[in-house]
Tab-separated table of C-alpha atoms in Angstrom:
chain	number	residue	atom	x	y	z
A	1	MET	CA	8.426	2.007	-0.428
A	2	TRP	CA	7.667	-1.611	-0.855
A	3	LYS	CA	6.395	-0.403	-4.257
A	4	TYR	CA	9.318	-2.507	-6.353
A	5	ILE	CA	10.164	-5.142	-4.357
A	6	GLY	CA	10.130	-8.986	-6.200
A	7	THR	CA	9.183	-12.288	-4.657
A	8	LYS	CA	13.389	-12.787	-3.848
A	9	GLU	CA	12.848	-10.087	-1.508
A	10	CYS	CA	9.722	-10.850	0.313
A	11	ASN	CA	10.695	-14.407	0.813
A	12	GLU	CA	13.963	-12.387	2.285
A	13	PHE	CA	11.665	-10.505	4.508
A	14	LEU	CA	10.113	-13.541	5.854
A	15	LEU	CA	12.684	-15.439	6.987
A	16	SER	CA	14.484	-12.516	8.444
A	17	LEU	CA	11.153	-12.809	10.759
A	18	ASP	CA	12.193	-16.080	12.128
A	19	LEU	CA	8.559	-17.049	12.893
A	20	PHE	CA	9.551	-20.944	13.419
A	21	ASN	CA	12.658	-22.961	13.676
A	22	CYS	CA	13.229	-23.998	10.179
A	23	LYS	CA	17.009	-24.178	8.112
A	24	ASP	CA	15.586	-25.399	5.004
A	25	LYS	CA	14.760	-21.879	3.868
A	26	LYS	CA	12.415	-23.374	1.048
A	27	LYS	CA	10.496	-25.634	2.790
A	28	TYR	CA	10.202	-22.510	5.663
A	29	ILE	CA	8.400	-20.447	3.492
A	30	LYS	CA	6.445	-23.084	1.878
A	31	THR	CA	5.017	-23.848	5.124
A	32	LEU	CA	4.419	-20.361	5.866
A	33	TYR	CA	1.555	-20.834	3.016
A	34	SER	CA	0.871	-24.021	3.626
A	35	ILE	CA	-0.525	-22.984	6.693
A	36	SER	CA	-2.518	-19.324	5.587
A	37	ASN	CA	-3.937	-21.432	2.431
A	38	ASN	CA	-5.261	-24.064	4.589
A	39	ILE	CA	-6.049	-22.244	8.068
A	40	GLU	CA	-9.505	-24.223	9.216
A	41	LYS	CA	-7.504	-27.072	8.971
A	42	ASN	CA	-5.013	-25.691	11.650
A	43	TYR	CA	-7.008	-25.189	14.514
A	44	ASN	CA	-9.375	-27.165	16.895
A	45	ILE	CA	-12.687	-25.450	18.042
A	46	TYR	CA	-14.939	-26.557	21.277
A	47	LYS	CA	-16.807	-25.080	23.149
A	48	ILE	CA	-16.355	-24.020	27.063
A	49	ARG	CA	-19.277	-23.193	28.615
A	50	LYS	CA	-18.957	-19.944	30.593
A	51	ARG	CA	-21.299	-18.741	34.214
A	52	ASN	CA	-24.688	-17.846	32.179
A	53	GLY	CA	-25.258	-21.424	31.006
A	54	LYS	CA	-24.097	-20.289	27.474
A	55	TYR	CA	-21.127	-21.593	25.397
A	56	ARG	CA	-17.764	-19.725	23.962
A	57	THR	CA	-16.140	-21.460	21.117
A	58	ILE	CA	-12.562	-21.697	21.625
A	59	HIS	CA	-10.070	-21.751	18.325
A	60	GLU	CA	-7.276	-23.417	19.388
A	61	PRO	CA	-4.457	-23.241	16.551
A	62	SER	CA	-2.103	-26.151	16.979
A	63	SER	CA	1.053	-26.959	18.021
A	64	LEU	CA	3.023	-25.162	15.210
A	65	LEU	CA	0.556	-21.874	14.086
A	66	LYS	CA	0.820	-21.232	17.826
A	67	HIS	CA	4.555	-20.538	17.625
A	68	ILE	CA	4.249	-18.673	14.721
A	69	GLN	CA	1.635	-16.837	16.602
A	70	LYS	CA	3.580	-15.702	19.700
A	71	GLN	CA	6.391	-15.002	17.727
A	72	ILE	CA	4.952	-12.634	15.970
A	73	LEU	CA	3.151	-11.518	19.313
A	74	THR	CA	6.998	-10.934	20.576
A	75	ASN	CA	8.676	-10.069	17.502
A	76	ILE	CA	6.275	-7.186	16.091
A	77	LEU	CA	3.187	-7.165	17.671
A	78	ASN	CA	4.344	-6.316	20.794
A	79	ASN	CA	6.309	-3.146	19.364
A	80	LYS	CA	3.731	-1.133	18.940
A	81	SER	CA	1.925	1.236	20.947
A	82	ILE	CA	-1.724	0.621	22.267
A	83	SER	CA	-4.008	3.487	23.841
A	84	LYS	CA	-3.033	4.514	27.262
A	85	TYR	CA	-7.039	3.907	27.382
A	86	ALA	CA	-6.364	-0.265	26.816
A	87	LYS	CA	-5.447	-1.661	30.665
A	88	ALA	CA	-5.455	-5.521	29.226
A	89	TYR	CA	-2.950	-7.870	27.689
A	90	HIS	CA	-0.063	-5.714	27.569
A	91	LYS	CA	3.289	-6.686	29.871
A	92	GLY	CA	2.611	-5.005	32.998
A	93	LEU	CA	-0.825	-4.367	33.148
A	94	SER	CA	-3.583	-5.495	35.272
A	95	LEU	CA	-6.890	-5.663	36.237
A	96	LYS	CA	-5.767	-3.280	38.909
A	97	ASP	CA	-4.968	-1.127	36.503
A	98	ASN	CA	-8.524	-0.745	34.861
A	99	ALA	CA	-10.071	-0.082	38.337
A	100	ILE	CA	-7.723	2.314	39.843
A	101	PRO	CA	-9.349	5.180	37.418
A	102	HIS	CA	-12.767	4.386	38.864
A	103	ILE	CA	-12.260	4.210	42.790
A	104	ASN	CA	-14.781	7.200	44.772
A	105	LYS	CA	-16.834	8.330	41.751
A	106	LYS	CA	-20.268	9.631	41.506
A	107	ILE	CA	-21.495	6.861	39.053
A	108	ILE	CA	-19.653	4.277	36.839
A	109	LEU	CA	-21.372	3.244	33.239
A	110	LYS	CA	-20.077	-0.425	32.262
A	111	LEU	CA	-20.780	-1.152	28.196
A	112	ASP	CA	-19.755	-4.583	26.600
A	113	ILE	CA	-19.176	-4.812	22.761
A	114	VAL	CA	-21.151	-7.841	21.255
A	115	ASP	CA	-18.866	-11.157	19.980
A	116	PHE	CA	-15.628	-8.740	20.093
A	117	PHE	CA	-13.077	-11.178	18.318
A	118	GLU	CA	-15.361	-11.946	16.191
A	119	ASN	CA	-16.234	-8.846	14.755
A	120	ILE	CA	-13.110	-7.484	14.161
A	121	PHE	CA	-12.305	-8.673	10.318
A	122	PHE	CA	-9.644	-8.682	8.019
A	123	VAL	CA	-9.187	-5.470	6.465
A	124	ASP	CA	-8.982	-3.485	9.179
A	125	ILE	CA	-6.580	-6.690	11.241
A	126	TYR	CA	-4.585	-5.797	7.791
A	127	ASN	CA	-4.409	-1.846	8.420
A	128	SER	CA	-3.620	-2.031	12.207
A	129	CYS	CA	-1.381	-4.566	12.719
A	130	PHE	CA	0.723	-5.627	9.511
A	131	SER	CA	-0.079	-2.571	6.107
A	132	ILE	CA	2.438	-1.533	3.998
A	133	GLU	CA	3.700	1.476	5.764
A	134	TYR	CA	5.696	-1.716	7.574
A	135	PHE	CA	5.533	-4.535	4.844
A	136	PRO	CA	5.476	-5.699	2.046
A	137	LYS	CA	2.491	-5.750	0.563
A	138	SER	CA	2.538	-9.681	0.411
A	139	VAL	CA	4.036	-10.298	4.019
A	140	GLY	CA	1.274	-8.598	5.282
A	141	MET	CA	-1.229	-10.181	3.775
A	142	LEU	CA	0.944	-13.538	4.923
A	143	LEU	CA	1.008	-12.405	8.811
A	144	THR	CA	-2.629	-11.386	8.007
A	145	TYR	CA	-4.137	-14.435	7.441
A	146	LEU	CA	-1.659	-16.428	10.498
A	147	CYS	CA	-3.914	-14.799	12.757
A	148	THR	CA	-7.231	-15.175	11.764
A	149	TYR	CA	-9.472	-17.742	11.019
A	150	ASP	CA	-12.444	-17.462	8.730
A	151	GLU	CA	-10.927	-13.262	8.044
A	152	HIS	CA	-11.877	-12.602	11.809
A	153	LEU	CA	-9.652	-13.276	15.323
A	154	THR	CA	-10.474	-15.957	17.183
A	155	GLN	CA	-11.100	-16.723	20.835
A	156	GLY	CA	-7.432	-19.299	21.697
A	157	SER	CA	-4.914	-17.404	19.764
A	158	PRO	CA	-2.010	-15.653	21.386
A	159	THR	CA	-2.117	-12.900	18.572
A	160	SER	CA	-5.788	-11.738	19.368
A	161	ALA	CA	-5.927	-10.141	22.158
A	162	TYR	CA	-2.648	-7.603	21.429
A	163	ILE	CA	-4.150	-7.114	17.500
A	164	SER	CA	-7.680	-6.014	19.196
A	165	ASN	CA	-6.026	-3.300	21.283
A	166	LEU	CA	-4.009	-2.002	18.001
A	167	VAL	CA	-7.240	-2.167	15.753
A	168	MET	CA	-9.383	-0.347	19.108
A	169	LYS	CA	-5.999	2.620	19.696
A	170	GLU	CA	-7.928	4.942	17.190
A	171	PHE	CA	-11.055	4.802	19.020
A	172	ASP	CA	-9.674	4.390	22.234
A	173	GLU	CA	-7.429	7.763	21.641
A	174	ILE	CA	-10.912	9.979	20.645
A	175	LEU	CA	-13.105	8.575	23.199
A	176	GLY	CA	-10.516	8.718	25.772
A	177	ASN	CA	-9.945	12.466	24.459
A	178	TRP	CA	-13.517	13.372	24.640
A	179	CYS	CA	-13.730	11.959	27.875
A	180	GLU	CA	-11.428	13.445	29.541
A	181	GLU	CA	-12.692	17.001	27.966
A	182	LYS	CA	-15.589	16.399	30.316
A	183	ASN	CA	-13.979	14.886	33.114
A	184	ILE	CA	-15.038	11.798	32.474
A	185	SER	CA	-12.802	8.922	33.180
A	186	TYR	CA	-12.580	5.745	30.908
A	187	THR	CA	-10.749	2.535	30.426
A	188	ARG	CA	-11.230	-0.944	28.124
A	189	TYR	CA	-10.558	-4.466	29.324
A	190	SER	CA	-11.191	-5.968	26.534
A	191	ASP	CA	-14.914	-6.177	25.194
A	192	ASP	CA	-15.469	-4.432	28.982
A	193	MET	CA	-15.818	-0.112	28.609
A	194	THR	CA	-16.254	1.270	31.860
A	195	PHE	CA	-16.642	5.406	32.576
A	196	SER	CA	-16.501	6.798	35.812
A	197	GLY	CA	-17.603	10.577	37.384
A	198	ASN	CA	-20.378	12.714	37.156
A	199	PHE	CA	-22.549	12.580	33.874
A	200	ASN	CA	-25.424	11.537	31.925
A	201	PRO	CA	-25.297	8.140	31.251
A	202	SER	CA	-27.437	8.222	27.911
A	203	GLU	CA	-24.967	10.498	26.662
A	204	ILE	CA	-22.096	8.156	26.835
A	205	ILE	CA	-24.044	5.470	25.592
A	206	ILE	CA	-25.247	7.331	22.598
A	207	LYS	CA	-21.786	8.723	21.352
A	208	VAL	CA	-19.535	4.734	21.672
A	209	ARG	CA	-22.750	3.040	20.303
A	210	LYS	CA	-22.203	5.312	17.573
A	211	MET	CA	-18.413	4.740	17.273
A	212	LEU	CA	-18.654	1.098	17.219
A	213	TYR	CA	-21.104	0.904	15.052
A	214	LYS	CA	-18.764	2.888	12.402
A	215	LEU	CA	-16.150	-0.110	13.100
A	216	GLY	CA	-18.944	-2.574	12.350
A	217	LEU	CA	-19.170	-3.338	16.143
A	218	GLU	CA	-22.155	-2.445	18.379
A	219	LEU	CA	-23.670	-2.260	22.265
A	220	ASN	CA	-24.442	-5.638	24.190
A	221	ASP	CA	-27.854	-4.023	25.723
A	222	LYS	CA	-28.197	-6.534	27.863
A	223	LYS	CA	-24.337	-6.115	29.522
A	224	ILE	CA	-25.095	-1.987	30.187
A	225	HIS	CA	-24.719	-1.098	34.071
A	226	VAL	CA	-25.400	2.425	35.435
A	227	VAL	CA	-23.691	1.907	39.595
A	228	HIS	CA	-23.972	4.715	41.856
A	229	LYS	CA	-22.105	5.216	44.607
A	230	SER	CA	-24.493	4.071	46.943
A	231	ALA	CA	-24.192	0.307	45.877
A	232	SER	CA	-21.517	-1.644	45.620
A	233	GLN	CA	-19.455	-0.487	42.503
A	234	ASN	CA	-17.406	-3.607	40.998
A	235	VAL	CA	-15.154	-2.784	38.336
A	236	THR	CA	-13.740	-5.983	36.623
A	237	GLY	CA	-14.169	-7.843	39.894
A	238	ILE	CA	-12.520	-5.143	41.859
A	239	ILE	CA	-14.567	-2.949	44.608
A	240	VAL	CA	-13.759	1.023	44.262
A	241	ASN	CA	-16.330	2.611	45.904
A	242	GLU	CA	-13.522	4.014	48.107
A	243	LYS	CA	-10.513	2.097	47.372
A	244	ALA	CA	-9.695	-0.378	45.234
A	245	GLN	CA	-10.158	-4.154	47.138
A	246	VAL	CA	-11.562	-7.442	46.282
A	247	SER	CA	-15.556	-8.252	47.553
A	248	SER	CA	-16.431	-8.941	50.457
A	249	LYS	CA	-17.865	-12.160	49.202
A	250	TYR	CA	-14.094	-13.330	48.004
A	251	ARG	CA	-12.226	-12.387	50.683
A	252	LYS	CA	-14.866	-13.909	53.300
A	253	ALA	CA	-14.516	-17.229	51.860
A	254	ILE	CA	-10.747	-17.156	51.697
A	255	ARG	CA	-11.133	-15.933	55.957
A	256	GLN	CA	-13.439	-19.286	56.732
A	257	GLU	CA	-11.104	-21.080	54.695
A	258	VAL	CA	-7.541	-20.646	57.429
A	259	TYR	CA	-10.348	-20.242	60.153
A	260	TYR	CA	-11.100	-23.595	59.141
A	261	ILE	CA	-7.488	-24.745	58.954
A	262	LYS	CA	-6.399	-23.211	62.493
A	263	LYS	CA	-9.110	-24.867	64.365
A	264	PHE	CA	-9.600	-27.733	62.998
A	265	GLY	CA	-5.758	-28.938	61.423
A	266	LEU	CA	-5.675	-29.324	57.507
A	267	ASN	CA	-6.082	-32.982	57.319
A	268	SER	CA	-9.570	-32.341	59.344
A	269	HIS	CA	-10.560	-28.991	57.060
A	270	MET	CA	-10.054	-31.003	53.897
A	271	GLU	CA	-12.010	-34.469	55.189
A	272	LYS	CA	-15.398	-32.586	56.539
A	273	LYS	CA	-15.214	-29.752	53.230
A	274	LYS	CA	-15.046	-33.284	51.218
A	275	ILE	CA	-11.788	-31.472	49.469
A	276	ASN	CA	-10.100	-34.237	47.479
A	277	ILE	CA	-6.891	-33.329	45.822
A	278	ASP	CA	-3.437	-32.891	46.906
A	279	LYS	CA	-2.997	-31.200	50.093
A	280	LEU	CA	-0.050	-28.675	48.694
A	281	LYS	CA	-2.448	-28.641	45.514
A	282	TYR	CA	-4.842	-27.025	47.895
A	283	LEU	CA	-2.467	-24.961	49.936
A	284	ASN	CA	-1.605	-23.247	46.760
A	285	ILE	CA	-4.613	-22.481	45.276
A	286	LEU	CA	-5.811	-20.969	48.667
A	287	TYR	CA	-2.531	-19.093	48.862
A	288	GLY	CA	-3.377	-17.864	45.447
A	289	LYS	CA	-6.161	-16.258	46.124
A	290	ILE	CA	-4.814	-14.738	49.477
A	291	LEU	CA	-2.011	-13.452	46.163
A	292	TYR	CA	-5.795	-11.896	43.885
A	293	VAL	CA	-6.064	-10.204	47.516
A	294	LEU	CA	-2.467	-8.484	48.205
A	295	GLN	CA	-2.299	-7.967	44.560
A	296	ILE	CA	-5.429	-5.377	44.551
A	297	ASN	CA	-4.762	-4.515	48.081
A	298	GLU	CA	-1.334	-4.677	49.377
A	299	ASN	CA	-1.333	-3.435	52.738
A	300	ASP	CA	-4.698	-5.555	53.788
A	301	ASN	CA	-2.721	-6.441	57.184
A	302	GLU	CA	-5.638	-9.808	58.243
A	303	PHE	CA	-4.222	-10.973	54.622
A	304	ASN	CA	-0.932	-10.350	54.809
A	305	GLU	CA	-1.014	-12.421	58.549
A	306	TYR	CA	-3.136	-14.966	56.585
A	307	LYS	CA	0.182	-15.106	53.589
A	308	LYS	CA	2.672	-15.849	55.828
A	309	PHE	CA	0.516	-18.440	57.041
A	310	LEU	CA	0.304	-20.475	54.090
A	311	GLU	CA	3.514	-19.872	53.589
A	312	ASN	CA	4.541	-22.000	56.613
A	313	LEU	CA	2.132	-24.408	56.202
A	314	ILE	CA	4.010	-25.205	52.086
A	315	ASN	CA	7.076	-25.228	53.511
A	316	TYR	CA	6.206	-27.929	56.394
A	317	TYR	CA	4.283	-29.945	53.415
């Protein structure tokens, strides 16, 4: 379709994408190519500490590049379908959607992909998202450059997450269908894969390892977890032994905070616990935690009462 398209037509196509607000057509085209040719200069790179003490590298795009990426996400990528087994980074999906398929199962197997975004590279991104099937080649290449750093996905770009789902779509479908044939539930939440049912974990691990290898990805052997029904089965932070529920530890902490507020009053409670933030900010944080519990289990009578209590307190302040 795009075989004989020229530079003029490609530029017109780029203009139609409306990636940022610029009335000067020449400046619009020049800016896009300037950013893509100097992509490293359009990122602020820094590290944040993870819970395990290690560091995660964040590539934060410049304000203009971030805006362009958001437009690419909204106007192009979101129009492409992802696999039903992918449960992250899509409007309407939540952690609960990732947990529900694994409720009340005999065995849960959790697997993790090593350096997920950093190992999704230019050619796979181009083929999955911006190929000549949908875009003139020069346009597709430009869009791919605008969504990558050093020719791979980054943590920090608005487009990275959805692109990862598109790159993994065929993987998810093949693995998901294979699992369904064996009566195994499978979901993937970013780099976290979860399997549940009654099965031999080794068979799945071998299968997944081979499939990932073909994509240039590999399993994180340190994060292979098999959890039986007799233990607490946690899927992306949600307990699924009998029903979807936030962990008892998380719920207990909220319960204690509400109890102390009721017993001692908000001011005394905050003083005793040395909570040195604005009262309304503290209440809203606590309210958000309660809403999270109810998002996972909306019929929790205890936390619905806490919700009403906090709403009255917030309105008072």
